[in-house]
PDB file of C-alpha atoms in Angstrom:
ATOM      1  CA  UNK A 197      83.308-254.202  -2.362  1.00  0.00           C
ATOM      2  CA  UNK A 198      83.547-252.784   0.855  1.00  0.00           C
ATOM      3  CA  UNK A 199      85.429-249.208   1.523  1.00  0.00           C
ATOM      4  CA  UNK A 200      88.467-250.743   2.887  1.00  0.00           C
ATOM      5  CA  UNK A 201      88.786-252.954  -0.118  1.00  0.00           C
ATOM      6  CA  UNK A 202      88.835-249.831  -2.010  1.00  0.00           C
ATOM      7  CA  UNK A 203      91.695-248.017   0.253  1.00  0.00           C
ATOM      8  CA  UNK A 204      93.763-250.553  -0.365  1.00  0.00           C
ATOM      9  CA  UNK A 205      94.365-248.859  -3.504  1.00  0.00           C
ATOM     10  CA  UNK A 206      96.006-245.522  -4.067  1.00  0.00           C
ATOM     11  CA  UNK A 207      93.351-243.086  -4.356  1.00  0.00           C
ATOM     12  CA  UNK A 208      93.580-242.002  -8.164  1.00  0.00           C
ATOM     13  CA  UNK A 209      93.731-245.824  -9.555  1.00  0.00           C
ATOM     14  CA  UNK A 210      90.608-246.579  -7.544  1.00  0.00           C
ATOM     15  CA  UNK A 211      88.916-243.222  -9.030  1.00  0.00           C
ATOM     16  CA  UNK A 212      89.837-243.508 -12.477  1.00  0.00           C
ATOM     17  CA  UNK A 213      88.776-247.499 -12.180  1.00  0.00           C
ATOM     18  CA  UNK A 214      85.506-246.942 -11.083  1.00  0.00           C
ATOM     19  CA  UNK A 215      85.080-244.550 -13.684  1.00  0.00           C
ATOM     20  CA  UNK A 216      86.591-246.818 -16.170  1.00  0.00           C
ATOM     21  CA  UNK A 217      84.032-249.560 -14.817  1.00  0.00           C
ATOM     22  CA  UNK A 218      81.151-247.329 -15.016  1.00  0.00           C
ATOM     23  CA  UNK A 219      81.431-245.949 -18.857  1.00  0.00           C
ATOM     24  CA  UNK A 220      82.434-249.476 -19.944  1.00  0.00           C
ATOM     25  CA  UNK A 221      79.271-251.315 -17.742  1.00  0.00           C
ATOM     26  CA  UNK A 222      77.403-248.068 -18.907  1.00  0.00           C
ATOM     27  CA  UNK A 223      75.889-249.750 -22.584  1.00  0.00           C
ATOM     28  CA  UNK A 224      74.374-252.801 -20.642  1.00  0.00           C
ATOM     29  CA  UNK A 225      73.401-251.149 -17.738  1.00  0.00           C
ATOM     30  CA  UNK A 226      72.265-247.896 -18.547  1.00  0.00           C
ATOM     31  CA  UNK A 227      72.617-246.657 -15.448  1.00  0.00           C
ATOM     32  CA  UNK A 228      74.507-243.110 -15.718  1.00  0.00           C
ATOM     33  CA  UNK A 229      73.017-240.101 -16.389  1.00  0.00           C
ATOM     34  CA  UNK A 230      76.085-237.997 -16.440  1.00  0.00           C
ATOM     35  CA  UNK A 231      79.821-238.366 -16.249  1.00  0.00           C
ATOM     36  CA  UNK A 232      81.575-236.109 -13.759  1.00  0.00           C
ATOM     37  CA  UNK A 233      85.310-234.716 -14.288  1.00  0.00           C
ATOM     38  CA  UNK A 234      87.538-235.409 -11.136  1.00  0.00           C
ATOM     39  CA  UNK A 235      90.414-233.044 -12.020  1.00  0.00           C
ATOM     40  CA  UNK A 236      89.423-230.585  -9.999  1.00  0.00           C
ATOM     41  CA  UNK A 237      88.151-233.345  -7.073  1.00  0.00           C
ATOM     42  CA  UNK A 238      91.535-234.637  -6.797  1.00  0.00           C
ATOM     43  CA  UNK A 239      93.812-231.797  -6.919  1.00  0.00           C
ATOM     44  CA  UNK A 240      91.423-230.524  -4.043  1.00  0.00           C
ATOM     45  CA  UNK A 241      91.821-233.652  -1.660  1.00  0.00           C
ATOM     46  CA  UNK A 242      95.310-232.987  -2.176  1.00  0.00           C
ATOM     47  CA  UNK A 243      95.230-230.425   0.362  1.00  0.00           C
ATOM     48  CA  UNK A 244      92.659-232.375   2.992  1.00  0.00           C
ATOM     49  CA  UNK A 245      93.658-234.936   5.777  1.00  0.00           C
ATOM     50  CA  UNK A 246      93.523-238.373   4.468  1.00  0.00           C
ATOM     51  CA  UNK A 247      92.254-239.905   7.788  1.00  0.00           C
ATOM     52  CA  UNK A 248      88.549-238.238   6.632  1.00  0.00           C
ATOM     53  CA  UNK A 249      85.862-240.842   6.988  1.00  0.00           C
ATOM     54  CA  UNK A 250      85.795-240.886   2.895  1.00  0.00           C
ATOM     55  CA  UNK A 251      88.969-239.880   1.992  1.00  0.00           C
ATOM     56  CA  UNK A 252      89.345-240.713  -1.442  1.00  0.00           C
ATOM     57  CA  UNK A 253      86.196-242.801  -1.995  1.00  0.00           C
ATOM     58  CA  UNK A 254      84.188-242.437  -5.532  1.00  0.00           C
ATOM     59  CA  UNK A 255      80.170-241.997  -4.734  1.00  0.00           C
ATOM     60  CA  UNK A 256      77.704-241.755  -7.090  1.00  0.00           C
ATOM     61  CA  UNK A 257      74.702-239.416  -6.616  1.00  0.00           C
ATOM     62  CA  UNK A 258      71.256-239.841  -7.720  1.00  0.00           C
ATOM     63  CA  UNK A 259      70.287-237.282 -10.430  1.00  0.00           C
ATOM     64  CA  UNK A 260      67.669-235.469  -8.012  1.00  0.00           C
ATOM     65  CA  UNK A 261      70.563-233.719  -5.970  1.00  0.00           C
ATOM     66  CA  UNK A 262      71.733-230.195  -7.156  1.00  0.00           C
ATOM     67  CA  UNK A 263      75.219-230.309  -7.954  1.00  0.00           C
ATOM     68  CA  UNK A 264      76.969-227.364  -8.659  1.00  0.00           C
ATOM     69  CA  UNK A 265      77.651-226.574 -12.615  1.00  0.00           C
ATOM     70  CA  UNK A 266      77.015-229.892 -13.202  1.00  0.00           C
ATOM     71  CA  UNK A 267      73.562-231.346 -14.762  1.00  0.00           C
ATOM     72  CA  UNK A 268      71.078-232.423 -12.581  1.00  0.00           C
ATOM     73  CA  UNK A 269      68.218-233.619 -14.906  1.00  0.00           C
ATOM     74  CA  UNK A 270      65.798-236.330 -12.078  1.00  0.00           C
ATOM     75  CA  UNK A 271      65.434-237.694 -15.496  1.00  0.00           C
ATOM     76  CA  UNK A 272      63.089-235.629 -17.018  1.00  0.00           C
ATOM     77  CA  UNK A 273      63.265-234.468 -20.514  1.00  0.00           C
ATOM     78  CA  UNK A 274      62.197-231.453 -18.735  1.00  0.00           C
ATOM     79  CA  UNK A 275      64.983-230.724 -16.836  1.00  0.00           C
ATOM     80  CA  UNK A 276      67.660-231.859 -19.573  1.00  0.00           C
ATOM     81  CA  UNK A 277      69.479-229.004 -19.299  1.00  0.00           C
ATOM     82  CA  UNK A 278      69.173-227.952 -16.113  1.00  0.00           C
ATOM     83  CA  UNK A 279      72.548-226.933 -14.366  1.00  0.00           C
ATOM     84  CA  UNK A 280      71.588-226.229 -10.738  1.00  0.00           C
ATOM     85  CA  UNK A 281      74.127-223.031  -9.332  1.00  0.00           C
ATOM     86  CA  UNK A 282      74.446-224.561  -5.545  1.00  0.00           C
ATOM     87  CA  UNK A 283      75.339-228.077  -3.761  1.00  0.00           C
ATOM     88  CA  UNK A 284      72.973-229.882  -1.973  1.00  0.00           C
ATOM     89  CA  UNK A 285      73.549-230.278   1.497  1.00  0.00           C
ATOM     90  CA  UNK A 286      74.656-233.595   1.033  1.00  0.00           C
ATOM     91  CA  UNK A 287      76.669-233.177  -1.559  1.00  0.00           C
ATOM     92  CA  UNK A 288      78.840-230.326   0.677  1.00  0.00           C
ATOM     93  CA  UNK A 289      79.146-232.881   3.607  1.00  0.00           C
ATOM     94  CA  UNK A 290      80.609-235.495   0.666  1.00  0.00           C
ATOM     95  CA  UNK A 291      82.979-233.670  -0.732  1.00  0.00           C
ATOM     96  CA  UNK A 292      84.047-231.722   3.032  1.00  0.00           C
ATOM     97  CA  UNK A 293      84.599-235.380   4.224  1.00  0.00           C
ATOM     98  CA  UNK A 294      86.605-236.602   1.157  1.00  0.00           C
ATOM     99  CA  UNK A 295      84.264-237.999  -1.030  1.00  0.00           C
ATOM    100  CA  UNK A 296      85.044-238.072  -4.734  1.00  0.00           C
ATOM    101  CA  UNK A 297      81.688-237.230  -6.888  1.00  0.00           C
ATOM    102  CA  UNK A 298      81.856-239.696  -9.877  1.00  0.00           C
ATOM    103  CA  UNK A 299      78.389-239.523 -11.974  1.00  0.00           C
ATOM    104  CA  UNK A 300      74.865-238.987 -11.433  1.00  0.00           C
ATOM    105  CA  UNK A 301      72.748-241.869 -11.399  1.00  0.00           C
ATOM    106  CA  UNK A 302      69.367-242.631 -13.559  1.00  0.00           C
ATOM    107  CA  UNK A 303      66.103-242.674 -11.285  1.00  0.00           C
ATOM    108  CA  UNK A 304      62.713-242.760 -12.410  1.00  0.00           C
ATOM    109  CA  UNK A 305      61.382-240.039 -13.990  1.00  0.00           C
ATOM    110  CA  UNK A 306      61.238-237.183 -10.737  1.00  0.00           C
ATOM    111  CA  UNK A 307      61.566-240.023  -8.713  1.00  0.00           C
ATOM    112  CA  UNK A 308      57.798-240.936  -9.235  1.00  0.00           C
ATOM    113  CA  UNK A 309      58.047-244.907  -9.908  1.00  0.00           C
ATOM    114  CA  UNK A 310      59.441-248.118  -8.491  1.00  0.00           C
ATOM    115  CA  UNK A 311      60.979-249.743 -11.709  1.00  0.00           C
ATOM    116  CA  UNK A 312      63.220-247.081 -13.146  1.00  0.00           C
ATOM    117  CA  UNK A 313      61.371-247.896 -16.510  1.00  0.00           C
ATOM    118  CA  UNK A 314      60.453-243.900 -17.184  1.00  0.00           C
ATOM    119  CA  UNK A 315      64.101-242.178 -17.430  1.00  0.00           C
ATOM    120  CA  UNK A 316      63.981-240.256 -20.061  1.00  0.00           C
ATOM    121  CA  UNK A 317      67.345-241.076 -20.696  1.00  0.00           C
ATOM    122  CA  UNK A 318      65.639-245.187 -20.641  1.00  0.00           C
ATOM    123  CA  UNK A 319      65.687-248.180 -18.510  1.00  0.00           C
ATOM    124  CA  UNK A 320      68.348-248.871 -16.407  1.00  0.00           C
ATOM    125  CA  UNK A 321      69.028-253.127 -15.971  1.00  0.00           C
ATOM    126  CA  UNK A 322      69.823-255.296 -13.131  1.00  0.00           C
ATOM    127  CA  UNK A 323      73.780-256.071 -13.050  1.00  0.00           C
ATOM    128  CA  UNK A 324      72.874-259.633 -12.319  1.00  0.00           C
ATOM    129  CA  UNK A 325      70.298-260.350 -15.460  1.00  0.00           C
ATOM    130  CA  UNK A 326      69.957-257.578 -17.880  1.00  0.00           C
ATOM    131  CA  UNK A 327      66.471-258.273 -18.535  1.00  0.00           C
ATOM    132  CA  UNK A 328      65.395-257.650 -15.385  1.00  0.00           C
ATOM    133  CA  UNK A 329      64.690-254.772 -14.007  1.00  0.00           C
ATOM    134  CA  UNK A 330      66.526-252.721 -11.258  1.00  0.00           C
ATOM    135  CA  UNK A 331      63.481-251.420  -9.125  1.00  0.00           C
ATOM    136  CA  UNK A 332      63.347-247.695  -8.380  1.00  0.00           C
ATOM    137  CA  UNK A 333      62.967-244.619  -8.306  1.00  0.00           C
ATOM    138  CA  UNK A 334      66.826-245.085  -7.598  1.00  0.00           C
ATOM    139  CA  UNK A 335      67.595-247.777  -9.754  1.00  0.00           C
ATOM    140  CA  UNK A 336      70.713-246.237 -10.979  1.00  0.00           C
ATOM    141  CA  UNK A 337      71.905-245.693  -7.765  1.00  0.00           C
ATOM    142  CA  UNK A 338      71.226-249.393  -6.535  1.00  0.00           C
ATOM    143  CA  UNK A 339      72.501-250.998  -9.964  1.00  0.00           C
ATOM    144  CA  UNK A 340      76.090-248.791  -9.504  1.00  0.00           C
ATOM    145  CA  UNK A 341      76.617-249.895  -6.012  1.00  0.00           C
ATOM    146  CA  UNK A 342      75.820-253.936  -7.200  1.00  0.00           C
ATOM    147  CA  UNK A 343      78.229-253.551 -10.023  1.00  0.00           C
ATOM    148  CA  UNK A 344      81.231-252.756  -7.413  1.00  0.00           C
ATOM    149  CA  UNK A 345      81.684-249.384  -9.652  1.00  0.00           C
ATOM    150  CA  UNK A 346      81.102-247.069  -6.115  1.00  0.00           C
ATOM    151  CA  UNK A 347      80.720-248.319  -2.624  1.00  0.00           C
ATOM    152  CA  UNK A 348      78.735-245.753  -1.572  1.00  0.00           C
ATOM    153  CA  UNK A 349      75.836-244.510  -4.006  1.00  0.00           C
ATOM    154  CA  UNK A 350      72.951-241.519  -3.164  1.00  0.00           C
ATOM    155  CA  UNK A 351      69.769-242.423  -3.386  1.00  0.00           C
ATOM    156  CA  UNK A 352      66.389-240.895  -2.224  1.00  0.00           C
ATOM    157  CA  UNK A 353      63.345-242.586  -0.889  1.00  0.00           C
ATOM    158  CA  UNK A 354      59.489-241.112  -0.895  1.00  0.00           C
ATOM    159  CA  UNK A 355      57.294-244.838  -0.656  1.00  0.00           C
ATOM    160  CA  UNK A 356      60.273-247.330  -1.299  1.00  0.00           C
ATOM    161  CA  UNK A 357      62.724-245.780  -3.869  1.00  0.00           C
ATOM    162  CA  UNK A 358      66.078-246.902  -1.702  1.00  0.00           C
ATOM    163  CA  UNK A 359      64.034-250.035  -0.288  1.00  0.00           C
ATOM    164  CA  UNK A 360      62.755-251.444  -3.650  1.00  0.00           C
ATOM    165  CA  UNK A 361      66.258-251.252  -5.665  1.00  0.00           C
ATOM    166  CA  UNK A 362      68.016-252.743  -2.731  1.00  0.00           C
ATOM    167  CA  UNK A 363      66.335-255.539  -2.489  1.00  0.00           C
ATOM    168  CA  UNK A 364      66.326-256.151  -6.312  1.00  0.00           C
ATOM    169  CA  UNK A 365      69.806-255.719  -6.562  1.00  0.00           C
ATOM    170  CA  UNK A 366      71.259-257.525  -3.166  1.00  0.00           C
ATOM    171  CA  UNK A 367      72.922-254.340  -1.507  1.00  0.00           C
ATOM    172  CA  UNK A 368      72.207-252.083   1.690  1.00  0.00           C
ATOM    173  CA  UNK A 369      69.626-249.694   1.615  1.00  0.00           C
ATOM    174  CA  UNK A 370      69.226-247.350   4.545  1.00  0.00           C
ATOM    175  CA  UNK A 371      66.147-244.837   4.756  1.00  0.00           C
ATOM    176  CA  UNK A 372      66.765-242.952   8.033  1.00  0.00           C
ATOM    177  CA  UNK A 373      64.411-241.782  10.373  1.00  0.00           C
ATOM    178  CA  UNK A 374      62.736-238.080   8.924  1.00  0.00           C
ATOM    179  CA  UNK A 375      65.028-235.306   8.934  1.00  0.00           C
ATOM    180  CA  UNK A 376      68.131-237.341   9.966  1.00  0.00           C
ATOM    181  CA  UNK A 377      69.896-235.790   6.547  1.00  0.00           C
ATOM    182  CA  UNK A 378      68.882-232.716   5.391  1.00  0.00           C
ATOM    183  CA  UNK A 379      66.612-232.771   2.129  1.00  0.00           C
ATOM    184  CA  UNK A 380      68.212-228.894   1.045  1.00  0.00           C
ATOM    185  CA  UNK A 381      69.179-229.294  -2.364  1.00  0.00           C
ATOM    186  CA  UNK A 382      67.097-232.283  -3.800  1.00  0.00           C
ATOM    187  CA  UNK A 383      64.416-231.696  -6.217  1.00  0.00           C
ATOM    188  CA  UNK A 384      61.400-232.841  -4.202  1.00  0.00           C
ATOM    189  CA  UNK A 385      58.611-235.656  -4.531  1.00  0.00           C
ATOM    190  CA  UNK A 386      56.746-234.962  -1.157  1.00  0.00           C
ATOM    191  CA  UNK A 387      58.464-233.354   1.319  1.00  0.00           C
ATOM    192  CA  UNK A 388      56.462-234.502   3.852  1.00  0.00           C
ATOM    193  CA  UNK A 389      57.704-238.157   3.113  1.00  0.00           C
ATOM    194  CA  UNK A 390      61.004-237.093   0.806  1.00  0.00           C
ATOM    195  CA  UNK A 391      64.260-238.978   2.813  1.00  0.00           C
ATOM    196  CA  UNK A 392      67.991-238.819   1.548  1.00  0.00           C
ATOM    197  CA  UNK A 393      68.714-242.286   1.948  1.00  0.00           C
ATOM    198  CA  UNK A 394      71.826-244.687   0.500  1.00  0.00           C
ATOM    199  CA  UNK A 395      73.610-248.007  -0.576  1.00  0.00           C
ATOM    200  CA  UNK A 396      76.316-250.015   0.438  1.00  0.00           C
ATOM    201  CA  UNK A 397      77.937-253.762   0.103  1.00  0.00           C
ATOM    202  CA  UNK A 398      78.850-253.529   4.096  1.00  0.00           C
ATOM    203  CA  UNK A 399      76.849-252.156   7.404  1.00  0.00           C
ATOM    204  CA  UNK A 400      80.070-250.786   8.572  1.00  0.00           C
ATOM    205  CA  UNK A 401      79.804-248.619   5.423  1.00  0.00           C
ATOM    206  CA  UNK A 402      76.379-247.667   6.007  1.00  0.00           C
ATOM    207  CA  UNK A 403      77.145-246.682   9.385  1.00  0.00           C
ATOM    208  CA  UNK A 404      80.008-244.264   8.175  1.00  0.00           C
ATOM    209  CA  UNK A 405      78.140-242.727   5.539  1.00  0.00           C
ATOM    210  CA  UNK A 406      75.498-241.880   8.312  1.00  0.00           C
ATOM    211  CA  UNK A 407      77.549-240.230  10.670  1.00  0.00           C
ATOM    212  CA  UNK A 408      78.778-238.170   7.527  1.00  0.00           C
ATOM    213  CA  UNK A 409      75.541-236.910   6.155  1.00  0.00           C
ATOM    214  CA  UNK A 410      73.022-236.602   9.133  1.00  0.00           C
ATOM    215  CA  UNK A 411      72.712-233.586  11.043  1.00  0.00           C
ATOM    216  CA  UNK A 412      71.105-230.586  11.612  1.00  0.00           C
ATOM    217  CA  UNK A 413      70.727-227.917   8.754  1.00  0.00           C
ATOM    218  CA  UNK A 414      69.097-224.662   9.261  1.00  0.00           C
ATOM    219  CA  UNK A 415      68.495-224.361   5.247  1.00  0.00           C
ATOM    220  CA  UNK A 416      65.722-227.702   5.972  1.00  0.00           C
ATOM    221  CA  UNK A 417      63.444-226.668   8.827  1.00  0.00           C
ATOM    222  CA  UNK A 418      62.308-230.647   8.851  1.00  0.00           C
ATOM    223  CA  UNK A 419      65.820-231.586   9.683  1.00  0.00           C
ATOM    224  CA  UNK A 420      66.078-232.936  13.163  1.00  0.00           C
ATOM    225  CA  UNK A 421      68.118-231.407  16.405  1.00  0.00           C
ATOM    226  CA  UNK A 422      69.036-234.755  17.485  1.00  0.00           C
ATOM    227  CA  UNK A 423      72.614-235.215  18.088  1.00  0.00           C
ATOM    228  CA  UNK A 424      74.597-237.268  15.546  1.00  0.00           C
ATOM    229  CA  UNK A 425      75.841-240.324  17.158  1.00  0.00           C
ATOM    230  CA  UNK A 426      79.318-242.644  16.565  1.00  0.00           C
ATOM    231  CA  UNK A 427      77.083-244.615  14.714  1.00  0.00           C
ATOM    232  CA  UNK A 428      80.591-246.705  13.437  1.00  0.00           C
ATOM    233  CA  UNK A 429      81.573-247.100  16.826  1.00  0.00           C
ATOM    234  CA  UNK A 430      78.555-247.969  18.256  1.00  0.00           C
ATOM    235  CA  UNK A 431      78.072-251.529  15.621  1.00  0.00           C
ATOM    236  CA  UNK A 432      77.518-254.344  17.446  1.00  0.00           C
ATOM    237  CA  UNK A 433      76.059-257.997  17.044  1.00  0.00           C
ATOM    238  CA  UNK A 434      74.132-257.747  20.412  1.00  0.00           C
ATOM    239  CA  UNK A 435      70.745-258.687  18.721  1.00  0.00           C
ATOM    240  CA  UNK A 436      69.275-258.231  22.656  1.00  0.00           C
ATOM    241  CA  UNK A 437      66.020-256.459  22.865  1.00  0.00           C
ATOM    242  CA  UNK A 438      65.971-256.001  19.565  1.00  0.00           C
TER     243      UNK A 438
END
């Protein structure tokens, strides 16, 4: 469901009902690693301009971005209890533009798979037929997004972690160019070919999530100095020269 749908609701009903959707979808779809309380979330957008670009709007981040006090596992029995003490970049551009943190997403195991088989905390399944699998390594990501529990889910992508799980599980999956979003605060895979990439159910979506999270960011010295288009603006269906 695309983000309008969703702000056609007041924002607390559309949190709490993606939340609802999530731990209720949760035993079939295995798919959440961890549960986030949005007290705190919501008594801070209180304060911020409802016109931001996700005002309001629950998002789901893989389980490889640091998050504040909260756990941030990539899966691994060996980081079960790890509770990072900083946001990734990402995750500060999110929550500055409105964004409501919701859970962290199952991936496989330090993102090193495409069938997000090897979570520790165990397979996650594809919304559409539970015995199939939701491709990876950000299968959790993907499978939340497909459900219609967030519109906008984190994902990362090394060979084809955001590719894969889009395909499988019919949504957008954008992998921007290298250093387009800054990589500070996810637990790496390769840096040289780590990307913070993303799903949505609508290219206008995708476009607006862009323009939130790319930039330049002094904290990842691969992160590009290339302005940051109106990439919402700027969608067309001029297919010329393409």
């Amino acid at each position: 469901m695309e983000m309008a749908k969703w702000r056609s609701q007041d924002v607390k009903t559309r949190v709490y009902d993606a939340m609802e959707k999530a731990r209720r979808t949760q035993s079939q779809l295995n798919a959440v690693v961890t549960f986030i309380d949005v007290e705190e979330q919501l008594k801070r957008l209180e304060t911020m301009d409802p016109k931001l670009p996700l005002y309001g709007i629950p998002v789901v981040l893989k389980d490889n971005v640091n998050t504040k006090g909260i756990l941030t596992t990539a899966s691994s029995r060996i980081l079960s209890n790890y509770v990072p003490v900083y946001d990734a970049a990402i995750c500060e551009k999110l929550k500055a533009a409105g964004a409501i943190i919701i859970a962290k997403a199952s991936m496989d195991e330090l993102g090193m798979g495409g069938t997000n088989l090897s979570a520790y905390t165990g397979p996650v399944h594809n919304p559409y037929d539970l015995t199939r699998i939701s491709g990876g390594s950000s299968g959790g990501s993907a499978v939340l997004c497909a459900a219609g529990i967030s519109p906008l889910t984190i994902g990362t992508d090394t060979g084809d972690s955001v590719r894969k799980p889009a395909a499988y599980n019919g949504v957008i999956g954008v992998k921007p160019t290298y250093g387009r979003i800054s990589r500070y605060g996810i637990i790496p895979y390769a840096s040289s070919l780590d990307h913070v990439g993303y799903f949505t159910t609508a290219v206008a979506d995708a476009a607006r999530a862009l323009q939130v999270l790319a930039g330049r960011d002094d904290r990842d010295m691969t992160s590009s100095y290339e302005p940051v288009p109106d990439y919402e603006t700027a969608l067309n269906s001029d297919l010329h020269g393409k």
